[in-house]
Amino acid sequence: MPYFVLSCVDNEGVLEKRLATRPEHVERLNKLNQEGRLVTAGALPKDPDNISAGFHGSIMIVDFDSREELDTWLKEEPFIREGIYAHVDVKVFNKAFPVN
């Protein structure tokens, strides 16, 4: 199965919406993790000591059978549906380390 790196860029002024939508977003990531398909995921804070400064976006590395399967999953992503992400860049990723 190929890995994909998702570089997600937030719209401006979406902090409150992001925080309100986060539980649903995290629930979906937890499900991927339980299925063994989440390599890593996390937010890109503008100021790690001050969450109220907002976020640049997020990075995720996920494992899907195909780009089409990933695109289907992304259609239900709450941060996309709610307009939090302005743009999601997807690239195929060849994981070299750590070796499992």
PDB file of N, CA and C in Angstrom:
ATOM      1  N   MET A   1       0.841  -1.177   0.000  1.00  0.00           N
ATOM      2  CA  MET A   1       0.000   0.000   0.000  1.00  0.00           C
ATOM      3  C   MET A   1       0.885   1.238   0.000  1.00  0.00           C
ATOM      4  N   PRO A   2       0.546   2.227  -0.823  1.00  0.00           N
ATOM      5  CA  PRO A   2       1.368   3.434  -0.838  1.00  0.00           C
ATOM      6  C   PRO A   2       1.058   4.360   0.343  1.00  0.00           C
ATOM      7  N   TYR A   3       2.087   5.093   0.715  1.00  0.00           N
ATOM      8  CA  TYR A   3       1.925   6.151   1.716  1.00  0.00           C
ATOM      9  C   TYR A   3       1.695   7.465   0.989  1.00  0.00           C
ATOM     10  N   PHE A   4       0.957   8.353   1.634  1.00  0.00           N
ATOM     11  CA  PHE A   4       0.700   9.675   1.087  1.00  0.00           C
ATOM     12  C   PHE A   4       0.978  10.709   2.171  1.00  0.00           C
ATOM     13  N   VAL A   5       1.643  11.806   1.778  1.00  0.00           N
ATOM     14  CA  VAL A   5       1.852  12.940   2.667  1.00  0.00           C
ATOM     15  C   VAL A   5       0.830  13.994   2.288  1.00  0.00           C
ATOM     16  N   LEU A   6       0.071  14.433   3.277  1.00  0.00           N
ATOM     17  CA  LEU A   6      -0.922  15.477   3.078  1.00  0.00           C
ATOM     18  C   LEU A   6      -0.426  16.730   3.783  1.00  0.00           C
ATOM     19  N   SER A   7      -0.211  17.769   3.020  1.00  0.00           N
ATOM     20  CA  SER A   7       0.176  19.067   3.559  1.00  0.00           C
ATOM     21  C   SER A   7      -1.054  19.963   3.440  1.00  0.00           C
ATOM     22  N   CYS A   8      -1.644  20.269   4.579  1.00  0.00           N
ATOM     23  CA  CYS A   8      -2.928  20.965   4.617  1.00  0.00           C
ATOM     24  C   CYS A   8      -2.723  22.390   5.110  1.00  0.00           C
ATOM     25  N   VAL A   9      -3.252  23.364   4.378  1.00  0.00           N
ATOM     26  CA  VAL A   9      -3.096  24.776   4.709  1.00  0.00           C
ATOM     27  C   VAL A   9      -4.448  25.326   5.164  1.00  0.00           C
ATOM     28  N   ASP A  10      -4.441  25.944   6.352  1.00  0.00           N
ATOM     29  CA  ASP A  10      -5.673  26.522   6.893  1.00  0.00           C
ATOM     30  C   ASP A  10      -6.040  27.830   6.192  1.00  0.00           C
ATOM     31  N   ASN A  11      -7.344  28.074   6.090  1.00  0.00           N
ATOM     32  CA  ASN A  11      -7.846  29.392   5.740  1.00  0.00           C
ATOM     33  C   ASN A  11      -7.563  30.325   6.900  1.00  0.00           C
ATOM     34  N   GLU A  12      -7.553  31.603   6.651  1.00  0.00           N
ATOM     35  CA  GLU A  12      -7.399  32.586   7.724  1.00  0.00           C
ATOM     36  C   GLU A  12      -8.697  32.680   8.514  1.00  0.00           C
ATOM     37  N   GLY A  13      -8.586  32.939   9.802  1.00  0.00           N
ATOM     38  CA  GLY A  13      -9.741  33.215  10.642  1.00  0.00           C
ATOM     39  C   GLY A  13     -10.628  32.028  10.952  1.00  0.00           C
ATOM     40  N   VAL A  14     -10.061  30.824  10.970  1.00  0.00           N
ATOM     41  CA  VAL A  14     -10.879  29.625  11.208  1.00  0.00           C
ATOM     42  C   VAL A  14     -10.580  28.943  12.547  1.00  0.00           C
ATOM     43  N   LEU A  15      -9.876  29.626  13.436  1.00  0.00           N
ATOM     44  CA  LEU A  15      -9.463  28.987  14.680  1.00  0.00           C
ATOM     45  C   LEU A  15     -10.645  28.429  15.471  1.00  0.00           C
ATOM     46  N   GLU A  16     -11.679  29.220  15.690  1.00  0.00           N
ATOM     47  CA  GLU A  16     -12.825  28.738  16.470  1.00  0.00           C
ATOM     48  C   GLU A  16     -13.487  27.539  15.802  1.00  0.00           C
ATOM     49  N   LYS A  17     -13.648  27.605  14.496  1.00  0.00           N
ATOM     50  CA  LYS A  17     -14.246  26.490  13.751  1.00  0.00           C
ATOM     51  C   LYS A  17     -13.348  25.266  13.822  1.00  0.00           C
ATOM     52  N   ARG A  18     -12.030  25.477  13.731  1.00  0.00           N
ATOM     53  CA  ARG A  18     -11.062  24.372  13.812  1.00  0.00           C
ATOM     54  C   ARG A  18     -11.186  23.666  15.156  1.00  0.00           C
ATOM     55  N   LEU A  19     -11.201  24.441  16.239  1.00  0.00           N
ATOM     56  CA  LEU A  19     -11.279  23.857  17.574  1.00  0.00           C
ATOM     57  C   LEU A  19     -12.608  23.137  17.791  1.00  0.00           C
ATOM     58  N   ALA A  20     -13.697  23.673  17.247  1.00  0.00           N
ATOM     59  CA  ALA A  20     -15.010  23.039  17.392  1.00  0.00           C
ATOM     60  C   ALA A  20     -15.111  21.743  16.591  1.00  0.00           C
ATOM     61  N   THR A  21     -14.429  21.686  15.467  1.00  0.00           N
ATOM     62  CA  THR A  21     -14.492  20.531  14.569  1.00  0.00           C
ATOM     63  C   THR A  21     -13.458  19.470  14.936  1.00  0.00           C
ATOM     64  N   ARG A  22     -12.470  19.839  15.725  1.00  0.00           N
ATOM     65  CA  ARG A  22     -11.351  18.947  16.045  1.00  0.00           C
ATOM     66  C   ARG A  22     -11.764  17.583  16.579  1.00  0.00           C
ATOM     67  N   PRO A  23     -12.744  17.471  17.495  1.00  0.00           N
ATOM     68  CA  PRO A  23     -13.086  16.127  17.994  1.00  0.00           C
ATOM     69  C   PRO A  23     -13.492  15.152  16.884  1.00  0.00           C
ATOM     70  N   GLU A  24     -14.253  15.606  15.909  1.00  0.00           N
ATOM     71  CA  GLU A  24     -14.649  14.736  14.793  1.00  0.00           C
ATOM     72  C   GLU A  24     -13.437  14.386  13.929  1.00  0.00           C
ATOM     73  N   HIS A  25     -12.573  15.362  13.699  1.00  0.00           N
ATOM     74  CA  HIS A  25     -11.346  15.150  12.931  1.00  0.00           C
ATOM     75  C   HIS A  25     -10.456  14.106  13.623  1.00  0.00           C
ATOM     76  N   VAL A  26     -10.259  14.255  14.927  1.00  0.00           N
ATOM     77  CA  VAL A  26      -9.422  13.335  15.703  1.00  0.00           C
ATOM     78  C   VAL A  26     -10.035  11.935  15.736  1.00  0.00           C
ATOM     79  N   GLU A  27     -11.348  11.849  15.819  1.00  0.00           N
ATOM     80  CA  GLU A  27     -12.030  10.544  15.812  1.00  0.00           C
ATOM     81  C   GLU A  27     -11.711   9.775  14.535  1.00  0.00           C
ATOM     82  N   ARG A  28     -11.723  10.462  13.393  1.00  0.00           N
ATOM     83  CA  ARG A  28     -11.403   9.805  12.120  1.00  0.00           C
ATOM     84  C   ARG A  28      -9.940   9.373  12.073  1.00  0.00           C
ATOM     85  N   LEU A  29      -9.054  10.217  12.611  1.00  0.00           N
ATOM     86  CA  LEU A  29      -7.638   9.850  12.644  1.00  0.00           C
ATOM     87  C   LEU A  29      -7.405   8.667  13.581  1.00  0.00           C
ATOM     88  N   ASN A  30      -8.113   8.633  14.700  1.00  0.00           N
ATOM     89  CA  ASN A  30      -8.010   7.485  15.611  1.00  0.00           C
ATOM     90  C   ASN A  30      -8.438   6.201  14.914  1.00  0.00           C
ATOM     91  N   LYS A  31      -9.484   6.285  14.113  1.00  0.00           N
ATOM     92  CA  LYS A  31      -9.947   5.100  13.374  1.00  0.00           C
ATOM     93  C   LYS A  31      -8.861   4.634  12.396  1.00  0.00           C
ATOM     94  N   LEU A  32      -8.274   5.568  11.661  1.00  0.00           N
ATOM     95  CA  LEU A  32      -7.171   5.206  10.753  1.00  0.00           C
ATOM     96  C   LEU A  32      -6.024   4.565  11.525  1.00  0.00           C
ATOM     97  N   ASN A  33      -5.714   5.125  12.682  1.00  0.00           N
ATOM     98  CA  ASN A  33      -4.634   4.588  13.504  1.00  0.00           C
ATOM     99  C   ASN A  33      -4.948   3.160  13.946  1.00  0.00           C
ATOM    100  N   GLN A  34      -6.175   2.917  14.375  1.00  0.00           N
ATOM    101  CA  GLN A  34      -6.580   1.570  14.799  1.00  0.00           C
ATOM    102  C   GLN A  34      -6.496   0.580  13.646  1.00  0.00           C
ATOM    103  N   GLU A  35      -6.703   1.065  12.428  1.00  0.00           N
ATOM    104  CA  GLU A  35      -6.611   0.214  11.233  1.00  0.00           C
ATOM    105  C   GLU A  35      -5.159   0.046  10.765  1.00  0.00           C
ATOM    106  N   GLY A  36      -4.217   0.712  11.436  1.00  0.00           N
ATOM    107  CA  GLY A  36      -2.813   0.628  11.057  1.00  0.00           C
ATOM    108  C   GLY A  36      -2.463   1.437   9.829  1.00  0.00           C
ATOM    109  N   ARG A  37      -3.287   2.453   9.494  1.00  0.00           N
ATOM    110  CA  ARG A  37      -3.071   3.226   8.270  1.00  0.00           C
ATOM    111  C   ARG A  37      -2.624   4.661   8.517  1.00  0.00           C
ATOM    112  N   LEU A  38      -2.380   5.023   9.777  1.00  0.00           N
ATOM    113  CA  LEU A  38      -1.906   6.364  10.101  1.00  0.00           C
ATOM    114  C   LEU A  38      -0.457   6.279  10.545  1.00  0.00           C
ATOM    115  N   VAL A  39       0.440   6.916   9.795  1.00  0.00           N
ATOM    116  CA  VAL A  39       1.853   6.942  10.155  1.00  0.00           C
ATOM    117  C   VAL A  39       2.084   8.051  11.170  1.00  0.00           C
ATOM    118  N   THR A  40       1.592   9.242  10.863  1.00  0.00           N
ATOM    119  CA  THR A  40       1.687  10.373  11.784  1.00  0.00           C
ATOM    120  C   THR A  40       0.724  11.456  11.339  1.00  0.00           C
ATOM    121  N   ALA A  41       0.373  12.325  12.267  1.00  0.00           N
ATOM    122  CA  ALA A  41      -0.485  13.471  11.963  1.00  0.00           C
ATOM    123  C   ALA A  41      -0.287  14.516  13.042  1.00  0.00           C
ATOM    124  N   GLY A  42      -0.372  15.765  12.660  1.00  0.00           N
ATOM    125  CA  GLY A  42      -0.250  16.828  13.648  1.00  0.00           C
ATOM    126  C   GLY A  42      -0.474  18.194  13.041  1.00  0.00           C
ATOM    127  N   ALA A  43      -0.737  19.141  13.916  1.00  0.00           N
ATOM    128  CA  ALA A  43      -0.997  20.515  13.515  1.00  0.00           C
ATOM    129  C   ALA A  43       0.301  21.310  13.434  1.00  0.00           C
ATOM    130  N   LEU A  44       0.250  22.408  12.689  1.00  0.00           N
ATOM    131  CA  LEU A  44       1.372  23.323  12.532  1.00  0.00           C
ATOM    132  C   LEU A  44       0.987  24.660  13.170  1.00  0.00           C
ATOM    133  N   PRO A  45       1.227  24.807  14.471  1.00  0.00           N
ATOM    134  CA  PRO A  45       0.815  26.042  15.149  1.00  0.00           C
ATOM    135  C   PRO A  45       1.665  27.236  14.733  1.00  0.00           C
ATOM    136  N   LYS A  46       1.020  28.390  14.666  1.00  0.00           N
ATOM    137  CA  LYS A  46       1.766  29.618  14.381  1.00  0.00           C
ATOM    138  C   LYS A  46       2.674  29.975  15.549  1.00  0.00           C
ATOM    139  N   ASP A  47       2.220  29.689  16.764  1.00  0.00           N
ATOM    140  CA  ASP A  47       3.012  29.910  17.978  1.00  0.00           C
ATOM    141  C   ASP A  47       2.708  28.748  18.930  1.00  0.00           C
ATOM    142  N   PRO A  48       3.640  27.814  19.114  1.00  0.00           N
ATOM    143  CA  PRO A  48       3.354  26.635  19.943  1.00  0.00           C
ATOM    144  C   PRO A  48       3.034  26.965  21.398  1.00  0.00           C
ATOM    145  N   ASP A  49       3.386  28.150  21.843  1.00  0.00           N
ATOM    146  CA  ASP A  49       3.087  28.550  23.216  1.00  0.00           C
ATOM    147  C   ASP A  49       1.787  29.334  23.342  1.00  0.00           C
ATOM    148  N   ASN A  50       1.140  29.626  22.202  1.00  0.00           N
ATOM    149  CA  ASN A  50      -0.084  30.420  22.211  1.00  0.00           C
ATOM    150  C   ASN A  50      -1.043  29.911  21.146  1.00  0.00           C
ATOM    151  N   ILE A  51      -1.890  28.971  21.512  1.00  0.00           N
ATOM    152  CA  ILE A  51      -2.812  28.343  20.569  1.00  0.00           C
ATOM    153  C   ILE A  51      -3.752  29.369  19.930  1.00  0.00           C
ATOM    154  N   SER A  52      -4.028  30.466  20.646  1.00  0.00           N
ATOM    155  CA  SER A  52      -4.947  31.476  20.108  1.00  0.00           C
ATOM    156  C   SER A  52      -4.353  32.214  18.906  1.00  0.00           C
ATOM    157  N   ALA A  53      -3.060  32.007  18.628  1.00  0.00           N
ATOM    158  CA  ALA A  53      -2.444  32.591  17.430  1.00  0.00           C
ATOM    159  C   ALA A  53      -2.890  31.861  16.170  1.00  0.00           C
ATOM    160  N   GLY A  54      -3.480  30.676  16.334  1.00  0.00           N
ATOM    161  CA  GLY A  54      -3.977  29.917  15.190  1.00  0.00           C
ATOM    162  C   GLY A  54      -2.958  28.930  14.652  1.00  0.00           C
ATOM    163  N   PHE A  55      -3.275  28.406  13.477  1.00  0.00           N
ATOM    164  CA  PHE A  55      -2.475  27.346  12.867  1.00  0.00           C
ATOM    165  C   PHE A  55      -2.194  27.656  11.401  1.00  0.00           C
ATOM    166  N   HIS A  56      -1.032  27.230  10.949  1.00  0.00           N
ATOM    167  CA  HIS A  56      -0.723  27.287   9.520  1.00  0.00           C
ATOM    168  C   HIS A  56      -1.507  26.194   8.794  1.00  0.00           C
ATOM    169  N   GLY A  57      -1.708  25.060   9.469  1.00  0.00           N
ATOM    170  CA  GLY A  57      -2.377  23.914   8.875  1.00  0.00           C
ATOM    171  C   GLY A  57      -1.994  22.643   9.589  1.00  0.00           C
ATOM    172  N   SER A  58      -1.897  21.556   8.826  1.00  0.00           N
ATOM    173  CA  SER A  58      -1.600  20.240   9.390  1.00  0.00           C
ATOM    174  C   SER A  58      -0.776  19.426   8.404  1.00  0.00           C
ATOM    175  N   ILE A  59      -0.112  18.405   8.937  1.00  0.00           N
ATOM    176  CA  ILE A  59       0.598  17.411   8.131  1.00  0.00           C
ATOM    177  C   ILE A  59       0.088  16.037   8.548  1.00  0.00           C
ATOM    178  N   MET A  60      -0.178  15.188   7.566  1.00  0.00           N
ATOM    179  CA  MET A  60      -0.564  13.806   7.834  1.00  0.00           C
ATOM    180  C   MET A  60       0.206  12.903   6.881  1.00  0.00           C
ATOM    181  N   ILE A  61       0.619  11.761   7.375  1.00  0.00           N
ATOM    182  CA  ILE A  61       1.144  10.709   6.509  1.00  0.00           C
ATOM    183  C   ILE A  61       0.248   9.505   6.736  1.00  0.00           C
ATOM    184  N   VAL A  62      -0.381   9.061   5.653  1.00  0.00           N
ATOM    185  CA  VAL A  62      -1.394   8.009   5.740  1.00  0.00           C
ATOM    186  C   VAL A  62      -1.092   6.909   4.736  1.00  0.00           C
ATOM    187  N   ASP A  63      -1.690   5.769   4.969  1.00  0.00           N
ATOM    188  CA  ASP A  63      -1.477   4.581   4.149  1.00  0.00           C
ATOM    189  C   ASP A  63      -2.818   4.151   3.554  1.00  0.00           C
ATOM    190  N   PHE A  64      -2.960   4.317   2.239  1.00  0.00           N
ATOM    191  CA  PHE A  64      -4.174   3.896   1.533  1.00  0.00           C
ATOM    192  C   PHE A  64      -3.785   3.025   0.355  1.00  0.00           C
ATOM    193  N   ASP A  65      -4.699   2.184  -0.099  1.00  0.00           N
ATOM    194  CA  ASP A  65      -4.420   1.299  -1.228  1.00  0.00           C
ATOM    195  C   ASP A  65      -4.202   2.067  -2.527  1.00  0.00           C
ATOM    196  N   SER A  66      -4.833   3.243  -2.649  1.00  0.00           N
ATOM    197  CA  SER A  66      -4.733   4.011  -3.885  1.00  0.00           C
ATOM    198  C   SER A  66      -5.067   5.469  -3.612  1.00  0.00           C
ATOM    199  N   ARG A  67      -4.724   6.304  -4.557  1.00  0.00           N
ATOM    200  CA  ARG A  67      -5.078   7.724  -4.455  1.00  0.00           C
ATOM    201  C   ARG A  67      -6.602   7.887  -4.475  1.00  0.00           C
ATOM    202  N   GLU A  68      -7.265   7.057  -5.237  1.00  0.00           N
ATOM    203  CA  GLU A  68      -8.732   7.128  -5.304  1.00  0.00           C
ATOM    204  C   GLU A  68      -9.351   6.823  -3.936  1.00  0.00           C
ATOM    205  N   GLU A  69      -8.804   5.824  -3.230  1.00  0.00           N
ATOM    206  CA  GLU A  69      -9.304   5.497  -1.894  1.00  0.00           C
ATOM    207  C   GLU A  69      -9.046   6.659  -0.929  1.00  0.00           C
ATOM    208  N   LEU A  70      -7.876   7.270  -1.026  1.00  0.00           N
ATOM    209  CA  LEU A  70      -7.572   8.437  -0.204  1.00  0.00           C
ATOM    210  C   LEU A  70      -8.542   9.575  -0.515  1.00  0.00           C
ATOM    211  N   ASP A  71      -8.782   9.835  -1.794  1.00  0.00           N
ATOM    212  CA  ASP A  71      -9.695  10.917  -2.175  1.00  0.00           C
ATOM    213  C   ASP A  71     -11.095  10.682  -1.624  1.00  0.00           C
ATOM    214  N   THR A  72     -11.549   9.440  -1.618  1.00  0.00           N
ATOM    215  CA  THR A  72     -12.853   9.107  -1.038  1.00  0.00           C
ATOM    216  C   THR A  72     -12.861   9.419   0.454  1.00  0.00           C
ATOM    217  N   TRP A  73     -11.774   9.068   1.151  1.00  0.00           N
ATOM    218  CA  TRP A  73     -11.674   9.361   2.581  1.00  0.00           C
ATOM    219  C   TRP A  73     -11.661  10.867   2.822  1.00  0.00           C
ATOM    220  N   LEU A  74     -10.936  11.594   1.983  1.00  0.00           N
ATOM    221  CA  LEU A  74     -10.836  13.044   2.139  1.00  0.00           C
ATOM    222  C   LEU A  74     -12.172  13.755   1.952  1.00  0.00           C
ATOM    223  N   LYS A  75     -13.055  13.195   1.140  1.00  0.00           N
ATOM    224  CA  LYS A  75     -14.373  13.817   0.930  1.00  0.00           C
ATOM    225  C   LYS A  75     -15.159  13.943   2.230  1.00  0.00           C
ATOM    226  N   GLU A  76     -14.854  13.085   3.192  1.00  0.00           N
ATOM    227  CA  GLU A  76     -15.554  13.106   4.476  1.00  0.00           C
ATOM    228  C   GLU A  76     -14.735  13.774   5.585  1.00  0.00           C
ATOM    229  N   GLU A  77     -13.558  14.307   5.248  1.00  0.00           N
ATOM    230  CA  GLU A  77     -12.703  14.944   6.246  1.00  0.00           C
ATOM    231  C   GLU A  77     -13.377  16.210   6.777  1.00  0.00           C
ATOM    232  N   PRO A  78     -13.635  16.282   8.084  1.00  0.00           N
ATOM    233  CA  PRO A  78     -14.342  17.430   8.650  1.00  0.00           C
ATOM    234  C   PRO A  78     -13.646  18.772   8.407  1.00  0.00           C
ATOM    235  N   PHE A  79     -12.327  18.807   8.437  1.00  0.00           N
ATOM    236  CA  PHE A  79     -11.629  20.075   8.231  1.00  0.00           C
ATOM    237  C   PHE A  79     -11.758  20.562   6.789  1.00  0.00           C
ATOM    238  N   ILE A  80     -11.980  19.656   5.854  1.00  0.00           N
ATOM    239  CA  ILE A  80     -12.243  20.046   4.465  1.00  0.00           C
ATOM    240  C   ILE A  80     -13.711  20.454   4.339  1.00  0.00           C
ATOM    241  N   ARG A  81     -14.587  19.620   4.840  1.00  0.00           N
ATOM    242  CA  ARG A  81     -16.033  19.867   4.748  1.00  0.00           C
ATOM    243  C   ARG A  81     -16.424  21.204   5.371  1.00  0.00           C
ATOM    244  N   GLU A  82     -15.789  21.551   6.478  1.00  0.00           N
ATOM    245  CA  GLU A  82     -16.132  22.775   7.207  1.00  0.00           C
ATOM    246  C   GLU A  82     -15.356  24.001   6.728  1.00  0.00           C
ATOM    247  N   GLY A  83     -14.525  23.838   5.697  1.00  0.00           N
ATOM    248  CA  GLY A  83     -13.812  24.976   5.135  1.00  0.00           C
ATOM    249  C   GLY A  83     -12.624  25.448   5.959  1.00  0.00           C
ATOM    250  N   ILE A  84     -12.112  24.589   6.804  1.00  0.00           N
ATOM    251  CA  ILE A  84     -10.935  24.946   7.604  1.00  0.00           C
ATOM    252  C   ILE A  84      -9.689  24.906   6.728  1.00  0.00           C
ATOM    253  N   TYR A  85      -9.547  23.853   5.950  1.00  0.00           N
ATOM    254  CA  TYR A  85      -8.414  23.764   5.041  1.00  0.00           C
ATOM    255  C   TYR A  85      -8.735  24.527   3.749  1.00  0.00           C
ATOM    256  N   ALA A  86      -7.828  25.424   3.384  1.00  0.00           N
ATOM    257  CA  ALA A  86      -7.949  26.143   2.119  1.00  0.00           C
ATOM    258  C   ALA A  86      -7.436  25.277   0.973  1.00  0.00           C
ATOM    259  N   HIS A  87      -6.445  24.441   1.311  1.00  0.00           N
ATOM    260  CA  HIS A  87      -5.789  23.637   0.279  1.00  0.00           C
ATOM    261  C   HIS A  87      -5.165  22.402   0.919  1.00  0.00           C
ATOM    262  N   VAL A  88      -5.231  21.282   0.226  1.00  0.00           N
ATOM    263  CA  VAL A  88      -4.565  20.058   0.655  1.00  0.00           C
ATOM    264  C   VAL A  88      -3.699  19.572  -0.505  1.00  0.00           C
ATOM    265  N   ASP A  89      -2.400  19.536  -0.276  1.00  0.00           N
ATOM    266  CA  ASP A  89      -1.457  19.029  -1.266  1.00  0.00           C
ATOM    267  C   ASP A  89      -1.147  17.584  -0.912  1.00  0.00           C
ATOM    268  N   VAL A  90      -1.264  16.691  -1.877  1.00  0.00           N
ATOM    269  CA  VAL A  90      -1.043  15.261  -1.646  1.00  0.00           C
ATOM    270  C   VAL A  90       0.132  14.800  -2.507  1.00  0.00           C
ATOM    271  N   LYS A  91       1.059  14.129  -1.858  1.00  0.00           N
ATOM    272  CA  LYS A  91       2.196  13.553  -2.579  1.00  0.00           C
ATOM    273  C   LYS A  91       2.404  12.118  -2.106  1.00  0.00           C
ATOM    274  N   VAL A  92       2.838  11.258  -3.033  1.00  0.00           N
ATOM    275  CA  VAL A  92       3.201   9.886  -2.673  1.00  0.00           C
ATOM    276  C   VAL A  92       4.501   9.943  -1.880  1.00  0.00           C
ATOM    277  N   PHE A  93       4.618   9.054  -0.897  1.00  0.00           N
ATOM    278  CA  PHE A  93       5.757   9.052   0.025  1.00  0.00           C
ATOM    279  C   PHE A  93       6.337   7.651   0.084  1.00  0.00           C
ATOM    280  N   ASN A  94       7.650   7.537  -0.094  1.00  0.00           N
ATOM    281  CA  ASN A  94       8.349   6.262   0.072  1.00  0.00           C
ATOM    282  C   ASN A  94       8.986   6.235   1.444  1.00  0.00           C
ATOM    283  N   LYS A  95       8.404   5.508   2.361  1.00  0.00           N
ATOM    284  CA  LYS A  95       8.913   5.434   3.728  1.00  0.00           C
ATOM    285  C   LYS A  95      10.156   4.539   3.756  1.00  0.00           C
ATOM    286  N   ALA A  96      11.265   5.103   4.262  1.00  0.00           N
ATOM    287  CA  ALA A  96      12.505   4.352   4.381  1.00  0.00           C
ATOM    288  C   ALA A  96      12.840   4.019   5.831  1.00  0.00           C
ATOM    289  N   PHE A  97      12.556   4.943   6.746  1.00  0.00           N
ATOM    290  CA  PHE A  97      12.868   4.756   8.154  1.00  0.00           C
ATOM    291  C   PHE A  97      11.704   5.236   9.011  1.00  0.00           C
ATOM    292  N   PRO A  98      11.500   4.677  10.170  1.00  0.00           N
ATOM    293  CA  PRO A  98      12.205   3.515  10.678  1.00  0.00           C
ATOM    294  C   PRO A  98      11.777   2.251   9.954  1.00  0.00           C
ATOM    295  N   VAL A  99      12.664   1.303   9.901  1.00  0.00           N
ATOM    296  CA  VAL A  99      12.375   0.007   9.287  1.00  0.00           C
ATOM    297  C   VAL A  99      11.569  -0.810  10.285  1.00  0.00           C
ATOM    298  N   ASN A 100      10.476  -1.370   9.837  1.00  0.00           N
ATOM    299  CA  ASN A 100       9.620  -2.185  10.733  1.00  0.00           C
ATOM    300  C   ASN A 100      10.053  -3.626  10.724  1.00  0.00           C
TER     301      ASN A 100
END
